[in-house]
Coordinates of C-alpha atoms in Angstrom, one line a residue:
X1 CA -21.1 -23.7 16.5
X2 CA -24.6 -22.5 16.0
X3 CA -24.9 -19.9 13.2
X4 CA -28.2 -18.2 12.4
X5 CA -29.3 -16.2 9.4
X6 CA -31.4 -13.3 10.8
X7 CA -33.5 -10.7 9.1
X8 CA -31.8 -7.4 9.9
X9 CA -29.3 -5.6 12.1
X10 CA -31.9 -4.7 14.7
X11 CA -32.6 -8.4 15.3
X12 CA -28.9 -9.1 15.5
X13 CA -28.5 -6.6 18.3
X14 CA -31.5 -8.1 20.2
X15 CA -29.8 -11.5 20.0
X16 CA -26.5 -10.1 21.2
X17 CA -28.3 -8.2 24.0
X18 CA -26.1 -6.4 26.5
X19 CA -23.2 -8.9 26.2
X20 CA -19.8 -8.2 24.7
X21 CA -19.5 -9.7 21.2
X22 CA -17.1 -9.9 18.2
X23 CA -17.5 -8.7 14.7
X24 CA -15.8 -11.1 12.3
X25 CA -14.4 -9.1 9.4
X26 CA -12.9 -5.7 8.8
X27 CA -14.3 -4.7 5.3
X28 CA -17.5 -2.8 4.3
X29 CA -20.0 -5.2 5.9
X30 CA -18.2 -5.0 9.2
X31 CA -18.0 -1.2 9.0
X32 CA -21.7 -1.0 8.3
X33 CA -22.6 -3.1 11.3
X34 CA -20.2 -1.0 13.4
X35 CA -22.0 2.2 12.3
X36 CA -25.3 0.7 13.3
X37 CA -23.9 -0.3 16.7
X38 CA -22.6 3.2 17.2
X39 CA -26.0 4.7 16.2
X40 CA -27.6 2.5 18.9
X41 CA -24.9 3.4 21.5
X42 CA -23.7 -0.2 21.6
X43 CA -20.2 0.2 20.1
X44 CA -18.7 -0.2 23.6
X45 CA -20.0 -3.8 23.5
X46 CA -17.8 -4.7 20.6
X47 CA -14.8 -6.6 22.2
X48 CA -12.8 -6.9 19.0
X49 CA -12.9 -7.1 15.2
X50 CA -11.7 -10.6 14.2
X51 CA -9.7 -11.7 11.2
X52 CA -8.6 -15.2 10.3
X53 CA -4.8 -14.4 10.4
X54 CA -3.2 -11.2 11.5
X55 CA 0.2 -12.3 10.1
X56 CA -1.1 -12.5 6.5
X57 CA 0.7 -10.0 4.3
X58 CA 2.2 -8.6 7.5
X59 CA -1.1 -6.7 8.2
X60 CA -0.6 -3.2 9.4
X61 CA -4.1 -2.9 10.9
X62 CA -4.3 -3.7 14.6
X63 CA -7.0 -1.3 15.6
X64 CA -10.2 -0.1 13.8
X65 CA -12.5 2.6 15.1
X66 CA -10.6 2.5 18.4
X67 CA -11.4 -1.2 18.8
X68 CA -8.7 -3.9 18.7
X69 CA -8.3 -6.1 15.6
X70 CA -7.5 -9.7 16.7
X71 CA -7.0 -13.0 14.9
X72 CA -8.7 -16.3 15.7
X73 CA -5.6 -17.7 17.4
X74 CA -6.0 -14.9 20.0
X75 CA -9.6 -16.0 20.6
X76 CA -8.5 -19.6 21.0
X77 CA -5.8 -18.8 23.5
X78 CA -8.1 -16.4 25.4
X79 CA -11.0 -18.8 25.6
X80 CA -13.4 -15.9 25.3
X81 CA -16.6 -17.4 24.0
X82 CA -18.5 -14.2 23.1
X83 CA -21.1 -14.4 20.4
X84 CA -20.0 -13.3 16.9
X85 CA -21.6 -11.2 14.2
X86 CA -20.3 -12.5 10.9
X87 CA -19.9 -9.6 8.5
X88 CA -19.1 -11.4 5.3
X89 CA -20.8 -12.5 2.1
X90 CA -23.4 -15.2 2.3
X91 CA -21.7 -17.5 -0.1
X92 CA -18.6 -17.6 2.2
X93 CA -20.5 -18.2 5.5
X94 CA -20.9 -22.0 5.4
X95 CA -17.8 -23.1 3.5
X96 CA -15.3 -20.5 4.6
X97 CA -16.2 -18.8 7.8
X98 CA -18.0 -21.5 9.8
X99 CA -15.1 -24.0 9.7
X100 CA -12.7 -21.3 11.0
X101 CA -15.1 -20.2 13.8
X102 CA -15.8 -23.8 14.9
X103 CA -12.2 -24.0 16.0
X104 CA -12.7 -21.2 18.5
X105 CA -14.6 -21.4 21.9
X106 CA -17.4 -19.2 20.3
X107 CA -20.7 -21.1 20.2
X108 CA -23.1 -18.5 18.9
X109 CA -23.0 -16.6 15.6
X110 CA -25.3 -14.4 13.5
X111 CA -25.3 -13.0 10.0
X112 CA -27.6 -11.2 7.6
X113 CA -28.0 -11.4 3.8
X114 CA -26.0 -9.4 1.3
X115 CA -29.2 -7.7 0.5
X116 CA -29.6 -6.4 4.0
X117 CA -26.0 -5.2 4.1
X118 CA -26.7 -3.3 0.8
X119 CA -29.8 -1.6 2.3
X120 CA -27.8 -0.4 5.2
X121 CA -25.0 0.8 3.0
X122 CA -27.5 2.8 1.0
X123 CA -29.0 4.2 4.1
X124 CA -25.7 5.4 5.6
X125 CA -24.6 6.8 2.3
X126 CA -27.8 8.8 2.0
X127 CA -27.5 10.0 5.6
X128 CA -23.9 11.2 5.0
X129 CA -24.3 12.8 1.6
X130 CA -28.0 13.8 1.1
X131 CA -27.0 17.5 1.5
X132 CA -24.5 17.5 -1.4
X133 CA -26.8 16.0 -4.1
X134 CA -28.3 19.3 -5.0
X135 CA -25.0 21.1 -5.1
X136 CA -22.9 18.8 -7.4
X137 CA -23.5 17.0 -10.6
X138 CA -22.9 13.3 -11.0
X139 CA -21.9 11.5 -14.2
X140 CA -23.7 8.5 -15.7
X141 CA -20.9 6.5 -14.3
X142 CA -21.8 7.5 -10.7
X143 CA -22.8 4.0 -9.5
X144 CA -19.6 2.0 -9.7
X145 CA -19.5 0.4 -6.3
X146 CA -18.6 3.3 -3.9
X147 CA -16.5 5.1 -6.5
X148 CA -18.3 7.3 -9.1
X149 CA -17.8 10.7 -10.7
X150 CA -18.6 14.0 -9.2
X151 CA -18.2 17.6 -10.5
X152 CA -19.1 21.2 -9.9
X153 CA -22.3 22.6 -11.4
X154 CA -21.4 24.3 -14.6
X155 CA -18.0 22.7 -14.9
X156 CA -16.9 20.2 -17.6
X157 CA -14.5 18.5 -15.2
X158 CA -15.3 15.3 -13.3
X159 CA -13.4 13.6 -10.4
X160 CA -13.6 10.1 -9.1
X161 CA -15.2 10.2 -5.7
X162 CA -14.5 7.4 -3.3
X163 CA -16.7 7.6 -0.2
X164 CA -15.2 6.2 2.9
X165 CA -18.7 5.5 4.4
X166 CA -18.0 1.9 3.5
X167 CA -15.0 2.1 5.8
X168 CA -17.2 3.3 8.6
X169 CA -16.0 6.9 8.5
X170 CA -18.1 10.0 8.2
X171 CA -16.8 12.6 5.6
X172 CA -14.5 15.4 6.6
X173 CA -16.6 18.5 6.8
X174 CA -13.9 20.6 5.1
X175 CA -14.6 18.9 1.7
X176 CA -18.1 20.0 0.9
X177 CA -18.5 22.9 3.4
X178 CA -15.2 24.7 3.0
X179 CA -16.5 27.5 0.7
X180 CA -14.4 26.2 -2.3
X181 CA -15.4 24.5 -5.5
X182 CA -13.9 21.1 -6.4
X183 CA -12.1 22.8 -9.4
X184 CA -10.6 25.4 -7.0
X185 CA -9.4 22.7 -4.7
X186 CA -7.9 20.7 -7.6
X187 CA -6.2 23.7 -9.1
X188 CA -4.6 24.6 -5.7
X189 CA -3.3 21.1 -5.4
X190 CA -2.4 20.0 -9.0
X191 CA -2.8 23.0 -11.2
X192 CA -4.6 22.8 -14.6
X193 CA -7.1 19.9 -15.1
X194 CA -5.8 19.1 -18.6
X195 CA -8.3 16.5 -19.7
X196 CA -8.0 14.6 -23.0
X197 CA -11.0 14.3 -25.3
X198 CA -12.1 12.4 -28.4
X199 CA -11.3 15.2 -30.9
X200 CA -9.0 14.0 -33.7
X201 CA -5.7 15.6 -34.4
X202 CA -3.0 15.0 -37.0
X203 CA -0.8 12.0 -36.2
X204 CA 2.9 12.6 -35.5
X205 CA 5.5 9.9 -35.6
X206 CA 6.0 8.8 -32.1
X207 CA 6.7 5.6 -30.2
X208 CA 4.4 5.1 -27.2
X209 CA 4.6 1.9 -25.1
X210 CA 2.1 1.3 -22.3
X211 CA 3.1 -1.6 -20.1
X212 CA 0.3 -3.6 -18.3
X213 CA 1.9 -4.9 -15.2
X214 CA 1.1 -8.5 -14.4
X215 CA 2.1 -11.0 -11.7
X216 CA 2.0 -14.7 -11.4
X217 CA -0.5 -14.4 -8.5
X218 CA -3.0 -12.4 -10.5
X219 CA -6.6 -13.7 -10.5
X220 CA -8.3 -14.7 -13.7
X221 CA -10.2 -11.8 -15.4
X222 CA -13.6 -12.1 -17.0
X223 CA -12.8 -9.3 -19.4
X224 CA -9.8 -7.6 -21.0
X225 CA -9.0 -4.2 -22.4
X226 CA -6.0 -3.4 -24.6
X227 CA -5.0 -0.5 -26.8
X228 CA -2.6 -0.8 -29.8
X229 CA 0.1 0.6 -27.4
X230 CA -0.3 -1.9 -24.6
X231 CA 2.2 -4.7 -23.9
X232 CA 2.3 -7.0 -20.9
X233 CA 5.2 -7.1 -18.4
X234 CA 5.6 -9.7 -15.7
X235 CA 6.6 -8.0 -12.4
X236 CA 8.3 -10.0 -9.7
X237 CA 9.5 -12.5 -12.3
X238 CA 12.6 -13.3 -10.2
X239 CA 10.3 -14.7 -7.5
X240 CA 8.7 -17.5 -9.6
X241 CA 9.6 -20.0 -12.3
X242 CA 6.3 -19.3 -14.1
X243 CA 6.0 -17.2 -17.2
X244 CA 2.9 -15.1 -17.9
X245 CA 4.4 -12.4 -20.2
X246 CA 7.1 -12.3 -22.8
X247 CA 8.7 -9.3 -21.2
X248 CA 9.9 -9.8 -17.6
X249 CA 11.3 -7.4 -15.1
X250 CA 14.2 -9.7 -14.1
X251 CA 16.5 -9.0 -17.1
X252 CA 19.1 -6.3 -17.4
X253 CA 19.3 -3.8 -14.6
X254 CA 16.4 -4.7 -12.3
X255 CA 15.0 -4.9 -8.8
X256 CA 12.6 -7.8 -9.6
X257 CA 13.6 -9.7 -6.4
X258 CA 12.3 -6.8 -4.3
X259 CA 8.8 -6.9 -6.0
X260 CA 7.1 -7.8 -2.7
X261 CA 8.1 -4.3 -1.3
X262 CA 8.2 -2.3 -4.6
X263 CA 5.1 -3.9 -6.1
X264 CA 4.4 -2.5 -9.7
X265 CA 7.4 -0.2 -9.2
X266 CA 9.8 -3.1 -9.9
X267 CA 8.3 -3.0 -13.4
X268 CA 8.7 0.8 -13.6
X269 CA 12.4 0.5 -12.6
X270 CA 12.9 -2.1 -15.4
X271 CA 11.3 0.2 -17.9
X272 CA 13.4 3.1 -16.8
X273 CA 16.6 1.2 -17.1
X274 CA 15.9 -1.1 -20.1
X275 CA 13.4 0.5 -22.5
X276 CA 15.4 3.4 -23.8
X277 CA 13.8 3.6 -27.3
X278 CA 10.2 4.7 -26.7
X279 CA 9.3 8.4 -26.9
X280 CA 6.5 7.9 -24.3
X281 CA 6.3 5.1 -21.7
X282 CA 3.8 4.3 -19.0
X283 CA 2.2 1.7 -16.9
X284 CA -1.2 0.4 -16.1
X285 CA -2.2 -2.8 -14.2
X286 CA -3.6 -6.2 -15.1
X287 CA -7.0 -5.0 -13.8
X288 CA -6.7 -1.2 -14.0
X289 CA -6.4 0.2 -17.5
X290 CA -6.4 3.6 -19.1
X291 CA -9.4 4.3 -21.3
X292 CA -7.3 5.8 -24.1
X293 CA -7.3 5.6 -27.8
X294 CA -5.2 6.8 -30.8
X295 CA -6.9 10.2 -30.9
X296 CA -5.9 10.9 -27.3
X297 CA -2.4 9.6 -27.9
X298 CA -2.1 12.0 -30.8
X299 CA -3.3 14.9 -28.6
X300 CA -0.7 13.9 -26.0
X301 CA 2.1 14.0 -28.6
X302 CA 0.9 17.1 -30.5
X303 CA 0.5 19.1 -27.3
X304 CA 3.9 17.9 -26.1
X305 CA 2.5 16.8 -22.8
X306 CA 4.8 15.8 -20.0
X307 CA 2.4 13.2 -18.7
X308 CA -1.0 11.6 -18.7
X309 CA -2.6 10.4 -15.5
X310 CA -5.9 8.8 -14.3
X311 CA -8.6 11.2 -13.3
X312 CA -7.9 12.2 -9.7
X313 CA -9.9 10.7 -6.9
X314 CA -11.6 12.9 -4.3
X315 CA -11.6 11.3 -0.9
X316 CA -13.4 12.1 2.4
X317 CA -10.2 13.1 4.3
X318 CA -6.6 14.1 4.1
X319 CA -4.1 11.8 2.5
X320 CA -2.2 11.0 5.7
X321 CA -5.5 9.9 7.1
X322 CA -6.2 7.8 4.0
X323 CA -2.9 6.0 4.0
X324 CA -2.2 5.6 7.7
X325 CA -5.4 5.8 9.7
X326 CA -8.2 4.5 7.4
X327 CA -6.7 2.0 5.0
X328 CA -3.5 1.1 6.9
X329 CA -1.4 1.0 3.8
X330 CA 1.4 2.6 5.8
X331 CA 2.4 2.7 9.4
X332 CA 2.8 6.1 11.1
X333 CA 6.6 5.4 11.2
X334 CA 6.6 4.7 7.4
X335 CA 4.8 8.0 6.8
X336 CA 7.2 10.0 9.0
X337 CA 10.2 8.2 7.6
X338 CA 9.2 9.2 4.1
X339 CA 8.9 12.9 5.0
X340 CA 12.2 12.8 6.8
X341 CA 14.1 11.1 3.9
X342 CA 12.4 13.4 1.3
X343 CA 13.5 16.4 3.3
X344 CA 17.1 15.1 3.5
X345 CA 17.3 14.2 -0.2
X346 CA 15.2 16.9 -1.8
X347 CA 14.3 19.6 0.7
X348 CA 12.6 21.7 -2.0
X349 CA 9.8 19.1 -2.0
X350 CA 9.1 19.2 1.7
X351 CA 6.3 21.8 1.5
X352 CA 4.6 19.7 -1.2
X353 CA 4.8 16.6 1.0
X354 CA 3.2 18.5 3.9
X355 CA 0.5 19.8 1.7
X356 CA -0.2 16.3 0.3
X357 CA -0.8 15.0 3.8
X358 CA -3.7 17.4 4.2
X359 CA -5.0 17.3 0.6
X360 CA -8.3 15.6 -0.6
X361 CA -7.3 14.6 -4.1
X362 CA -5.0 11.8 -5.2
X363 CA -3.8 10.6 -8.6
X364 CA -4.1 6.9 -8.0
X365 CA -2.4 3.6 -8.6
X366 CA 1.1 4.6 -9.8
X367 CA -0.4 4.9 -13.3
X368 CA 1.0 7.3 -15.8
X369 CA 2.2 7.8 -19.4
X370 CA 5.2 10.2 -19.5
X371 CA 7.4 11.7 -22.2
X372 CA 10.8 10.0 -21.9
X373 CA 12.8 13.0 -20.6
X374 CA 10.2 13.6 -17.9
X375 CA 10.1 9.9 -17.1
X376 CA 13.8 9.8 -16.6
X377 CA 13.7 12.9 -14.3
X378 CA 10.8 11.4 -12.3
X379 CA 12.4 8.0 -11.8
X380 CA 15.8 9.4 -10.8
X381 CA 14.0 11.4 -8.1
X382 CA 11.6 8.6 -7.0
X383 CA 14.0 5.7 -6.7
X384 CA 16.6 7.8 -4.9
X385 CA 14.0 8.4 -2.2
X386 CA 12.7 4.9 -2.1
X387 CA 16.2 3.4 -2.0
X388 CA 17.1 5.5 1.0
X389 CA 13.9 4.5 2.8
X390 CA 14.6 0.9 2.0
X391 CA 18.2 1.1 3.2
X392 CA 17.0 2.5 6.6
X393 CA 14.9 -0.6 7.2
X394 CA 17.4 -3.1 5.7
X395 CA 20.1 -1.7 8.1
X396 CA 17.8 -2.7 10.9
X397 CA 17.3 -6.2 9.4
X398 CA 13.7 -5.4 8.4
X399 CA 12.3 -6.4 5.0
X400 CA 8.5 -5.8 5.1
X401 CA 7.4 -7.8 2.0
X402 CA 4.1 -5.9 2.2
X403 CA 4.2 -3.4 -0.8
X404 CA 5.0 -0.5 1.5
X405 CA 7.4 1.1 -1.0
X406 CA 4.7 0.8 -3.7
X407 CA 2.3 2.8 -1.5
X408 CA 5.0 5.3 -0.7
X409 CA 5.7 5.6 -4.4
X410 CA 2.0 6.4 -5.0
X411 CA 2.2 9.2 -2.5
X412 CA 5.4 10.5 -4.0
X413 CA 4.1 10.6 -7.6
X414 CA 1.4 13.0 -6.3
X415 CA 4.1 15.1 -4.5
X416 CA 6.1 15.3 -7.7
X417 CA 3.1 16.5 -9.7
X418 CA 2.1 19.0 -7.0
X419 CA 5.6 20.5 -6.8
X420 CA 5.7 21.1 -10.6
X421 CA 1.9 21.8 -11.0
X422 CA 2.5 25.2 -12.8
X423 CA 5.1 23.9 -15.2
X424 CA 4.0 20.3 -15.8
X425 CA 1.8 19.9 -18.9
X426 CA -0.5 17.0 -18.2
X427 CA -3.7 15.4 -19.3
X428 CA -6.3 13.2 -17.5
X429 CA -8.1 10.1 -18.8
X430 CA -10.5 7.7 -17.3
X431 CA -9.4 4.4 -15.6
X432 CA -11.3 1.2 -16.3
X433 CA -11.3 -1.6 -13.6
X434 CA -11.6 -5.0 -15.2
X435 CA -13.9 -7.7 -13.7

């Protein structure tokens, strides 16, 4: 296969001409090139987005921007030798992508440098968001990939803002042009902001244990970040003979063997059933950590907070769109099943579920620190719902092994906070993503 490095997107389209072609990839680079094709009225020439293997992790994505997502086996069987635009990092082209594409009938491929992709990303971002720059303030942490911090003018509150321009979607007009401030939108969904600061308060006797969830498949980190309250727990320990943490989620009452569906929630279940001594318990991840210190923990205890959560993320569209139509974390059936089971088990939460599907904020990543009584209340509610959903699929002989219950749990944690937004005493702290 002949693969050429070319100077820019425009030259790529000239090489592709009026023919049909494939885009190899489904991540940010692929979406940037799709947006450019759409701008030039050539998106109808894209025959498919290609991935190496559709069966990997039981992918839920089979269509992107109305265009089919296919794997390389499909190309081989169909013998369609269309040219390919390779939307991947330069370092992966020769050693990773070229050997895969050489096994297909395709004989012509093109790619651009990471620098060119970056220029196009900046261009589309500025096109989508240039009108909001003067109306909002941005923290010094603004440039963290495509997720920075945004706040209302005159407000002390910040929110994480994850643009979906990198996923090839324009923002929902209702976010920035709905006549509401970000704080008003947040208050309607979650109630008081409740941030924690650096001010020192008297220390009270309290046991706080913050579990950092790890797995034997974790990639090596270049940095680490622990607090005096952090302890590692190995999730999915029943699925491997390896040991990476002293505490494992396969002892006592546990669901460790179902970690591939429950993800970090298998560790949450273990904490709920087996750590009965700590006054406050919580979880973070091997790469996602709370930026929290002793002063903040003292504030949490002295104010008798029910829970501490990561700063909410503001997205470009409603949560059903985020989970089902943009990121493909859940299938439409999984989403509808969750609403149905929630309504049957806890009908008083149905309105909060419907509101969440249309809301723009999310408390992310199943991360929290909760006072023990609130944690017990939350887990009893959460695992009742997840267990019922799980049983529906198991009765059909289906076990997804694709973290779907973990994603549903992330949605449900938000629904729980929303339902109790006027009574729940909470605080927010920043989340650090480790390299």
